[in-house]
Amino acid sequence: MWHALFMSSILFTFAYLFKKITDREPNKIKYQFYFISFYVSCYMLALVMWPLFLFSPKNVRNCKWAAKILKHVTKIMNLKWELRNGEILAEERGAVVVSNHQYTLDVLGMFNIWDVADRISAIAKKELFYVWPFGLSAYLAGVVFIDRYDPKEAYKQLQVTSEVMTKNKTKIWIFPEGTRNKNFTKFLPFKKGAFNIAVSAQVPVIPVVYSPYYFINPKKHIFNKGHVIMQCLEPIPTKGLTMEDVPILIQKVYEKMTAAYKELSKEVLSDLPPDYAYSPVG
């Protein structure tokens, strides 16, 4: 009897969850399901991949193989990623890639274009290293972890990273806002770390702008079908620049990315039907 009740309760729970996830109307379970799917996929892949990464530890190409698998989570989330001016990322050279940061889904966007960029690594906060097995797998795949609360140690780590970037013609991807920005109207101020690296190594800065995630509204638990444009802007050279020029460089990149973001916002929002109720919120 108890066994039958237990099985019935499990079947009822699954049926309820399935109904909520497939429901066309927004709801909390459906909203969280998409993010959990991404996190669980990352966890499971990390669990399988990290022993394989031991054969070539800290090789940035390891990320490429992981990205080939993880990018398919996009299909579950019903998202479309569109890369523009991808030839800029494809060119073999050392460079610092900077992009705006809205959600953890930005990483999924990176996975979808990793084939184009090829030799690329990312900077992540040190706390993520301790989220095992993901942190270990990321470390073995060449992700660089820095301690945001120890500027001197972070600077030393970034110096080593810039040397590897120049020698191996590797691109380093950094979110200069430093944290996720939920304000769809403007960027957060850019931190100078990414630009210090670029000037120190005398490599170009490549801005990559994500269009706004108009299809997500956490307050209303909305996660609709979405289209995200990732637009590469022309590289900004740093040859001949010194550390004194970093503030001007930051301002230049910030203005170019802001202008591109505004244009992308107009484009993606103008394609929405007039009765589309779920627009970005700050």
Tab-separated table of N, CA, C and O in Angstrom, residues 107-210:
chain	number	residue	atom	x	y	z
A	107	VAL	N	27.879	33.151	-20.563
A	107	VAL	CA	28.846	32.073	-20.748
A	107	VAL	C	28.356	31.098	-21.813
A	107	VAL	O	29.136	30.587	-22.623
A	108	LEU	N	27.047	30.851	-21.822
A	108	LEU	CA	26.473	29.980	-22.844
A	108	LEU	C	26.670	30.599	-24.234
A	108	LEU	O	26.909	29.890	-25.210
A	109	GLY	N	26.574	31.915	-24.306
A	109	GLY	CA	26.855	32.594	-25.568
A	109	GLY	C	28.285	32.369	-26.003
A	109	GLY	O	28.560	32.129	-27.190
A	110	MET	N	29.214	32.420	-25.051
A	110	MET	CA	30.623	32.157	-25.355
A	110	MET	C	30.801	30.740	-25.896
A	110	MET	O	31.544	30.518	-26.855
A	111	PHE	N	30.100	29.774	-25.279
A	111	PHE	CA	30.205	28.394	-25.738
A	111	PHE	C	29.774	28.251	-27.194
A	111	PHE	O	30.329	27.453	-27.946
A	112	ASN	N	28.786	29.053	-27.591
A	112	ASN	CA	28.253	28.949	-28.943
A	112	ASN	C	29.156	29.570	-30.001
A	112	ASN	O	28.940	29.352	-31.199
A	113	ILE	N	30.134	30.361	-29.583
A	113	ILE	CA	31.047	30.962	-30.572
A	113	ILE	C	32.490	30.529	-30.362
A	113	ILE	O	33.399	31.046	-30.998
A	114	TRP	N	32.711	29.573	-29.473
A	114	TRP	CA	34.072	29.162	-29.145
A	114	TRP	C	34.809	28.623	-30.370
A	114	TRP	O	36.022	28.809	-30.524
A	115	ASP	N	34.098	27.944	-31.249
A	115	ASP	CA	34.724	27.411	-32.464
A	115	ASP	C	35.336	28.515	-33.316
A	115	ASP	O	36.344	28.308	-33.986
A	116	VAL	N	34.698	29.668	-33.297
A	116	VAL	CA	35.175	30.789	-34.101
A	116	VAL	C	36.438	31.395	-33.485
A	116	VAL	O	37.432	31.635	-34.164
A	117	ALA	N	36.375	31.612	-32.178
A	117	ALA	CA	37.497	32.262	-31.491
A	117	ALA	C	38.693	31.330	-31.319
A	117	ALA	O	39.830	31.775	-31.238
A	118	ASP	N	38.437	30.035	-31.240
A	118	ASP	CA	39.448	28.983	-31.124
A	118	ASP	C	40.258	29.091	-29.834
A	118	ASP	O	39.801	28.647	-28.795
A	119	ARG	N	41.427	29.706	-29.881
A	119	ARG	CA	42.294	29.769	-28.694
A	119	ARG	C	41.849	30.936	-27.812
A	119	ARG	O	42.222	32.076	-28.041
A	120	ILE	N	41.066	30.617	-26.817
A	120	ILE	CA	40.530	31.663	-25.955
A	120	ILE	C	40.383	31.134	-24.526
A	120	ILE	O	40.081	29.964	-24.304
A	121	SER	N	40.649	32.003	-23.579
A	121	SER	CA	40.478	31.655	-22.175
A	121	SER	C	39.646	32.750	-21.530
A	121	SER	O	39.310	33.747	-22.160
A	122	ALA	N	39.308	32.553	-20.285
A	122	ALA	CA	38.457	33.521	-19.591
A	122	ALA	C	39.014	33.803	-18.203
A	122	ALA	O	39.744	32.991	-17.628
A	123	ILE	N	38.656	34.969	-17.696
A	123	ILE	CA	39.004	35.346	-16.322
A	123	ILE	C	37.766	35.139	-15.457
A	123	ILE	O	36.671	35.543	-15.830
A	124	ALA	N	37.929	34.502	-14.308
A	124	ALA	CA	36.794	34.252	-13.416
A	124	ALA	C	37.197	34.565	-11.979
A	124	ALA	O	38.384	34.544	-11.632
A	125	LYS	N	36.216	34.860	-11.155
A	125	LYS	CA	36.503	35.144	-9.744
A	125	LYS	C	36.928	33.858	-9.038
A	125	LYS	O	36.436	32.758	-9.343
A	126	LYS	N	37.831	33.983	-8.093
A	126	LYS	CA	38.443	32.846	-7.419
A	126	LYS	C	37.416	31.951	-6.727
A	126	LYS	O	37.606	30.733	-6.630
A	127	GLU	N	36.319	32.544	-6.254
A	127	GLU	CA	35.309	31.775	-5.532
A	127	GLU	C	34.767	30.614	-6.367
A	127	GLU	O	34.401	29.564	-5.831
A	128	LEU	N	34.710	30.799	-7.686
A	128	LEU	CA	34.164	29.756	-8.555
A	128	LEU	C	35.055	28.518	-8.609
A	128	LEU	O	34.588	27.422	-8.916
A	129	PHE	N	36.344	28.692	-8.312
A	129	PHE	CA	37.244	27.542	-8.338
A	129	PHE	C	36.823	26.478	-7.329
A	129	PHE	O	37.020	25.280	-7.534
A	130	TYR	N	36.231	26.933	-6.221
A	130	TYR	CA	35.866	26.005	-5.148
A	130	TYR	C	34.506	25.346	-5.372
A	130	TYR	O	34.058	24.544	-4.548
A	131	VAL	N	33.853	25.671	-6.489
A	131	VAL	CA	32.603	24.994	-6.837
A	131	VAL	C	32.986	23.770	-7.670
A	131	VAL	O	32.980	23.792	-8.893
A	132	TRP	N	33.343	22.709	-6.978
A	132	TRP	CA	33.793	21.489	-7.684
A	132	TRP	C	32.609	20.617	-8.061
A	132	TRP	O	31.582	20.645	-7.383
A	133	PRO	N	32.736	19.862	-9.172
A	133	PRO	CA	33.910	19.703	-10.035
A	133	PRO	C	34.046	20.790	-11.103
A	133	PRO	O	35.005	20.784	-11.868
A	134	PHE	N	33.096	21.729	-11.147
A	134	PHE	CA	33.157	22.759	-12.184
A	134	PHE	C	34.445	23.573	-12.107
A	134	PHE	O	35.117	23.811	-13.106
A	135	GLY	N	34.813	23.998	-10.878
A	135	GLY	CA	36.000	24.831	-10.714
A	135	GLY	C	37.266	24.123	-11.146
A	135	GLY	O	38.126	24.707	-11.819
A	136	LEU	N	37.398	22.870	-10.768
A	136	LEU	CA	38.577	22.090	-11.146
A	136	LEU	C	38.641	21.912	-12.657
A	136	LEU	O	39.700	22.067	-13.280
A	137	SER	N	37.512	21.573	-13.248
A	137	SER	CA	37.453	21.378	-14.695
A	137	SER	C	37.817	22.667	-15.438
A	137	SER	O	38.564	22.656	-16.418
A	138	ALA	N	37.294	23.795	-14.951
A	138	ALA	CA	37.593	25.091	-15.576
A	138	ALA	C	39.077	25.424	-15.461
A	138	ALA	O	39.703	25.925	-16.403
A	139	TYR	N	39.651	25.139	-14.293
A	139	TYR	CA	41.081	25.388	-14.080
A	139	TYR	C	41.927	24.582	-15.058
A	139	TYR	O	42.871	25.097	-15.674
A	140	LEU	N	41.582	23.322	-15.220
A	140	LEU	CA	42.325	22.444	-16.133
A	140	LEU	C	42.097	22.817	-17.598
A	140	LEU	O	42.862	22.424	-18.467
A	141	ALA	N	41.026	23.586	-17.839
A	141	ALA	CA	40.728	24.029	-19.201
A	141	ALA	C	41.319	25.404	-19.503
A	141	ALA	O	41.060	25.975	-20.559
A	142	GLY	N	42.116	25.923	-18.579
A	142	GLY	CA	42.821	27.168	-18.849
A	142	GLY	C	42.153	28.425	-18.339
A	142	GLY	O	42.645	29.535	-18.584
A	143	VAL	N	41.031	28.302	-17.625
A	143	VAL	CA	40.387	29.482	-17.045
A	143	VAL	C	41.285	30.036	-15.940
A	143	VAL	O	41.839	29.283	-15.140
A	144	VAL	N	41.428	31.348	-15.904
A	144	VAL	CA	42.294	32.006	-14.923
A	144	VAL	C	41.439	32.559	-13.781
A	144	VAL	O	40.526	33.360	-14.025
A	145	PHE	N	41.717	32.125	-12.567
A	145	PHE	CA	40.957	32.578	-11.411
A	145	PHE	C	41.751	33.651	-10.665
A	145	PHE	O	42.937	33.477	-10.389
A	146	ILE	N	41.083	34.758	-10.363
A	146	ILE	CA	41.753	35.839	-9.641
A	146	ILE	C	40.979	36.181	-8.367
A	146	ILE	O	39.764	36.016	-8.305
A	147	ASP	N	41.725	36.642	-7.377
A	147	ASP	CA	41.140	37.034	-6.098
A	147	ASP	C	40.813	38.523	-6.149
A	147	ASP	O	41.714	39.372	-6.127
A	148	ARG	N	39.537	38.837	-6.219
A	148	ARG	CA	39.120	40.235	-6.323
A	148	ARG	C	39.434	41.033	-5.061
A	148	ARG	O	39.462	42.265	-5.086
A	149	TYR	N	39.662	40.335	-3.944
A	149	TYR	CA	39.900	41.011	-2.681
A	149	TYR	C	41.388	41.134	-2.351
A	149	TYR	O	41.755	41.616	-1.285
A	150	ASP	N	42.235	40.683	-3.277
A	150	ASP	CA	43.682	40.801	-3.103
A	150	ASP	C	44.263	41.365	-4.402
A	150	ASP	O	44.759	40.613	-5.242
A	151	PRO	N	44.201	42.677	-4.568
A	151	PRO	CA	44.624	43.311	-5.824
A	151	PRO	C	46.047	42.972	-6.245
A	151	PRO	O	46.310	42.776	-7.437
A	152	LYS	N	46.967	42.887	-5.286
A	152	LYS	CA	48.363	42.609	-5.634
A	152	LYS	C	48.522	41.221	-6.230
A	152	LYS	O	49.194	41.026	-7.233
A	153	GLU	N	47.883	40.242	-5.583
A	153	GLU	CA	47.956	38.868	-6.082
A	153	GLU	C	47.244	38.742	-7.424
A	153	GLU	O	47.717	38.033	-8.329
A	154	ALA	N	46.124	39.433	-7.555
A	154	ALA	CA	45.384	39.412	-8.821
A	154	ALA	C	46.220	40.009	-9.940
A	154	ALA	O	46.239	39.495	-11.065
A	155	TYR	N	46.928	41.072	-9.626
A	155	TYR	CA	47.766	41.734	-10.634
A	155	TYR	C	48.892	40.802	-11.095
A	155	TYR	O	49.195	40.714	-12.290
A	156	LYS	N	49.519	40.090	-10.140
A	156	LYS	CA	50.578	39.141	-10.493
A	156	LYS	C	50.048	38.049	-11.424
A	156	LYS	O	50.695	37.677	-12.395
A	157	GLN	N	48.852	37.544	-11.107
A	157	GLN	CA	48.246	36.496	-11.915
A	157	GLN	C	47.951	37.000	-13.320
A	157	GLN	O	48.165	36.301	-14.321
A	158	LEU	N	47.476	38.220	-13.409
A	158	LEU	CA	47.149	38.800	-14.707
A	158	LEU	C	48.405	39.073	-15.526
A	158	LEU	O	48.380	38.987	-16.761
A	159	GLN	N	49.508	39.382	-14.852
A	159	GLN	CA	50.770	39.590	-15.552
A	159	GLN	C	51.239	38.303	-16.219
A	159	GLN	O	51.678	38.301	-17.370
A	160	VAL	N	51.153	37.207	-15.473
A	160	VAL	CA	51.520	35.898	-16.031
A	160	VAL	C	50.600	35.561	-17.198
A	160	VAL	O	51.040	35.056	-18.234
A	161	THR	N	49.318	35.854	-17.034
A	161	THR	CA	48.341	35.578	-18.085
A	161	THR	C	48.647	36.364	-19.352
A	161	THR	O	48.539	35.835	-20.468
A	162	SER	N	49.054	37.618	-19.208
A	162	SER	CA	49.357	38.441	-20.379
A	162	SER	C	50.557	37.907	-21.136
A	162	SER	O	50.604	37.973	-22.368
A	163	GLU	N	51.529	37.351	-20.415
A	163	GLU	CA	52.703	36.766	-21.068
A	163	GLU	C	52.313	35.535	-21.891
A	163	GLU	O	52.765	35.361	-23.027
A	164	VAL	N	51.461	34.695	-21.311
A	164	VAL	CA	50.981	33.506	-22.027
A	164	VAL	C	50.146	33.910	-23.239
A	164	VAL	O	50.255	33.318	-24.313
A	165	MET	N	49.322	34.950	-23.063
A	165	MET	CA	48.463	35.436	-24.139
A	165	MET	C	49.297	35.870	-25.344
A	165	MET	O	48.989	35.537	-26.488
A	166	THR	N	50.369	36.595	-25.094
A	166	THR	CA	51.218	37.091	-26.169
A	166	THR	C	51.996	35.957	-26.831
A	166	THR	O	52.052	35.860	-28.058
A	167	LYS	N	52.564	35.092	-26.015
A	167	LYS	CA	53.400	34.002	-26.524
A	167	LYS	C	52.591	32.996	-27.327
A	167	LYS	O	53.024	32.544	-28.403
A	168	ASN	N	51.411	32.639	-26.848
A	168	ASN	CA	50.604	31.582	-27.490
A	168	ASN	C	49.493	32.121	-28.386
A	168	ASN	O	48.661	31.353	-28.863
A	169	LYS	N	49.457	33.432	-28.575
A	169	LYS	CA	48.421	34.063	-29.397
A	169	LYS	C	47.027	33.649	-28.920
A	169	LYS	O	46.173	33.197	-29.689
A	170	THR	N	46.827	33.804	-27.632
A	170	THR	CA	45.560	33.436	-26.988
A	170	THR	C	44.764	34.689	-26.647
A	170	THR	O	45.330	35.698	-26.229
A	171	LYS	N	43.476	34.621	-26.816
A	171	LYS	CA	42.603	35.735	-26.434
A	171	LYS	C	42.087	35.502	-25.009
A	171	LYS	O	41.758	34.371	-24.646
A	172	ILE	N	42.038	36.566	-24.250
A	172	ILE	CA	41.523	36.504	-22.882
A	172	ILE	C	40.189	37.241	-22.838
A	172	ILE	O	40.099	38.395	-23.230
A	173	TRP	N	39.146	36.537	-22.380
A	173	TRP	CA	37.798	37.122	-22.327
A	173	TRP	C	37.517	37.624	-20.909
A	173	TRP	O	37.597	36.877	-19.945
A	174	ILE	N	37.171	38.901	-20.802
A	174	ILE	CA	36.930	39.505	-19.495
A	174	ILE	C	35.634	40.325	-19.533
A	174	ILE	O	35.342	40.991	-20.530
A	175	PHE	N	34.886	40.270	-18.442
A	175	PHE	CA	33.706	41.129	-18.280
A	175	PHE	C	34.137	42.338	-17.441
A	175	PHE	O	34.218	42.238	-16.207
A	176	PRO	N	34.420	43.470	-18.062
A	176	PRO	CA	34.989	44.612	-17.324
A	176	PRO	C	34.047	45.266	-16.321
A	176	PRO	O	34.501	46.046	-15.474
A	177	GLU	N	32.755	44.967	-16.399
A	177	GLU	CA	31.839	45.513	-15.386
A	177	GLU	C	32.086	44.873	-14.019
A	177	GLU	O	31.699	45.420	-12.996
A	178	GLY	N	32.678	43.687	-14.043
A	178	GLY	CA	33.061	43.032	-12.795
A	178	GLY	C	31.973	42.204	-12.144
A	178	GLY	O	32.249	41.361	-11.298
A	179	THR	N	30.728	42.418	-12.533
A	179	THR	CA	29.610	41.666	-11.971
A	179	THR	C	28.440	41.738	-12.946
A	179	THR	O	28.460	42.537	-13.884
A	180	ARG	N	27.429	40.910	-12.713
A	180	ARG	CA	26.267	40.924	-13.608
A	180	ARG	C	25.474	42.217	-13.442
A	180	ARG	O	25.235	42.666	-12.326
A	181	ASN	N	25.092	42.776	-14.558
A	181	ASN	CA	24.360	44.045	-14.566
A	181	ASN	C	22.918	43.788	-15.003
A	181	ASN	O	22.665	43.408	-16.143
A	182	LYS	N	21.972	44.012	-14.096
A	182	LYS	CA	20.567	43.774	-14.397
A	182	LYS	C	19.864	45.013	-14.952
A	182	LYS	O	18.673	44.980	-15.224
A	183	ASN	N	20.615	46.097	-15.089
A	183	ASN	CA	20.049	47.327	-15.645
A	183	ASN	C	20.210	47.310	-17.161
A	183	ASN	O	21.325	47.382	-17.672
A	184	PHE	N	19.083	47.201	-17.887
A	184	PHE	CA	19.143	47.074	-19.337
A	184	PHE	C	19.347	48.409	-20.051
A	184	PHE	O	19.416	48.455	-21.265
A	185	THR	N	19.414	49.490	-19.287
A	185	THR	CA	19.499	50.796	-19.935
A	185	THR	C	20.927	51.301	-20.083
A	185	THR	O	21.202	52.122	-20.947
A	186	LYS	N	21.845	50.814	-19.247
A	186	LYS	CA	23.223	51.290	-19.343
A	186	LYS	C	24.176	50.291	-18.691
A	186	LYS	O	23.769	49.444	-17.886
A	187	PHE	N	25.453	50.395	-19.054
A	187	PHE	CA	26.474	49.538	-18.472
A	187	PHE	C	26.908	50.064	-17.107
A	187	PHE	O	26.789	51.255	-16.818
A	188	LEU	N	27.461	49.161	-16.308
A	188	LEU	CA	28.134	49.572	-15.089
A	188	LEU	C	29.501	50.155	-15.479
A	188	LEU	O	30.006	49.888	-16.577
A	189	PRO	N	30.111	50.945	-14.606
A	189	PRO	CA	31.459	51.455	-14.908
A	189	PRO	C	32.432	50.298	-15.139
A	189	PRO	O	32.351	49.273	-14.461
A	190	PHE	N	33.337	50.455	-16.088
A	190	PHE	CA	34.319	49.418	-16.382
A	190	PHE	C	35.482	49.496	-15.398
A	190	PHE	O	36.005	50.572	-15.124
A	191	LYS	N	35.892	48.345	-14.897
A	191	LYS	CA	37.091	48.264	-14.077
A	191	LYS	C	38.308	48.223	-15.000
A	191	LYS	O	38.212	47.819	-16.158
A	192	LYS	N	39.450	48.595	-14.487
A	192	LYS	CA	40.615	48.806	-15.355
A	192	LYS	C	41.479	47.565	-15.605
A	192	LYS	O	42.384	47.608	-16.443
A	193	GLY	N	41.201	46.463	-14.911
A	193	GLY	CA	42.055	45.279	-15.029
A	193	GLY	C	42.275	44.801	-16.454
A	193	GLY	O	43.420	44.555	-16.877
A	194	ALA	N	41.202	44.653	-17.213
A	194	ALA	CA	41.303	44.162	-18.595
A	194	ALA	C	42.157	45.087	-19.449
A	194	ALA	O	42.946	44.631	-20.293
A	195	PHE	N	42.035	46.364	-19.224
A	195	PHE	CA	42.730	47.352	-20.039
A	195	PHE	C	44.195	47.466	-19.625
A	195	PHE	O	45.065	47.734	-20.465
A	196	ASN	N	44.467	47.246	-18.351
A	196	ASN	CA	45.857	47.190	-17.904
A	196	ASN	C	46.591	46.038	-18.586
A	196	ASN	O	47.743	46.177	-18.994
A	197	ILE	N	45.909	44.893	-18.684
A	197	ILE	CA	46.509	43.726	-19.332
A	197	ILE	C	46.805	44.032	-20.793
A	197	ILE	O	47.895	43.740	-21.304
A	198	ALA	N	45.824	44.620	-21.486
A	198	ALA	CA	45.983	44.905	-22.913
A	198	ALA	C	47.137	45.866	-23.168
A	198	ALA	O	47.950	45.656	-24.079
A	199	VAL	N	47.223	46.915	-22.362
A	199	VAL	CA	48.296	47.898	-22.539
A	199	VAL	C	49.645	47.293	-22.171
A	199	VAL	O	50.648	47.498	-22.870
A	200	SER	N	49.686	46.535	-21.095
A	200	SER	CA	50.927	45.904	-20.660
A	200	SER	C	51.482	44.958	-21.727
A	200	SER	O	52.684	44.912	-21.980
A	201	ALA	N	50.580	44.195	-22.361
A	201	ALA	CA	50.986	43.235	-23.386
A	201	ALA	C	51.025	43.849	-24.781
A	201	ALA	O	51.445	43.190	-25.735
A	202	GLN	N	50.535	45.094	-24.897
A	202	GLN	CA	50.488	45.785	-26.191
A	202	GLN	C	49.676	45.001	-27.218
A	202	GLN	O	50.055	44.880	-28.389
A	203	VAL	N	48.547	44.449	-26.770
A	203	VAL	CA	47.649	43.705	-27.661
A	203	VAL	C	46.341	44.485	-27.779
A	203	VAL	O	45.989	45.274	-26.891
A	204	PRO	N	45.602	44.281	-28.861
A	204	PRO	CA	44.356	45.042	-29.041
A	204	PRO	C	43.239	44.611	-28.087
A	204	PRO	O	43.241	43.493	-27.571
A	205	VAL	N	42.312	45.527	-27.879
A	205	VAL	CA	41.083	45.242	-27.133
A	205	VAL	C	39.984	44.990	-28.143
A	205	VAL	O	39.777	45.800	-29.058
A	206	ILE	N	39.304	43.848	-28.028
A	206	ILE	CA	38.210	43.516	-28.938
A	206	ILE	C	36.892	43.580	-28.170
A	206	ILE	O	36.599	42.709	-27.347
A	207	PRO	N	36.077	44.600	-28.390
A	207	PRO	CA	34.786	44.681	-27.709
A	207	PRO	C	33.761	43.728	-28.351
A	207	PRO	O	33.666	43.661	-29.574
A	208	VAL	N	33.041	43.001	-27.515
A	208	VAL	CA	31.941	42.150	-27.974
A	208	VAL	C	30.702	42.558	-27.185
A	208	VAL	O	30.700	42.491	-25.952
A	209	VAL	N	29.663	42.976	-27.891
A	209	VAL	CA	28.468	43.505	-27.230
A	209	VAL	C	27.310	42.519	-27.356
A	209	VAL	O	26.939	42.122	-28.463
A	210	TYR	N	26.746	42.129	-26.214
A	210	TYR	CA	25.540	41.295	-26.179
A	210	TYR	C	24.319	42.210	-26.247
A	210	TYR	O	24.251	43.204	-25.519
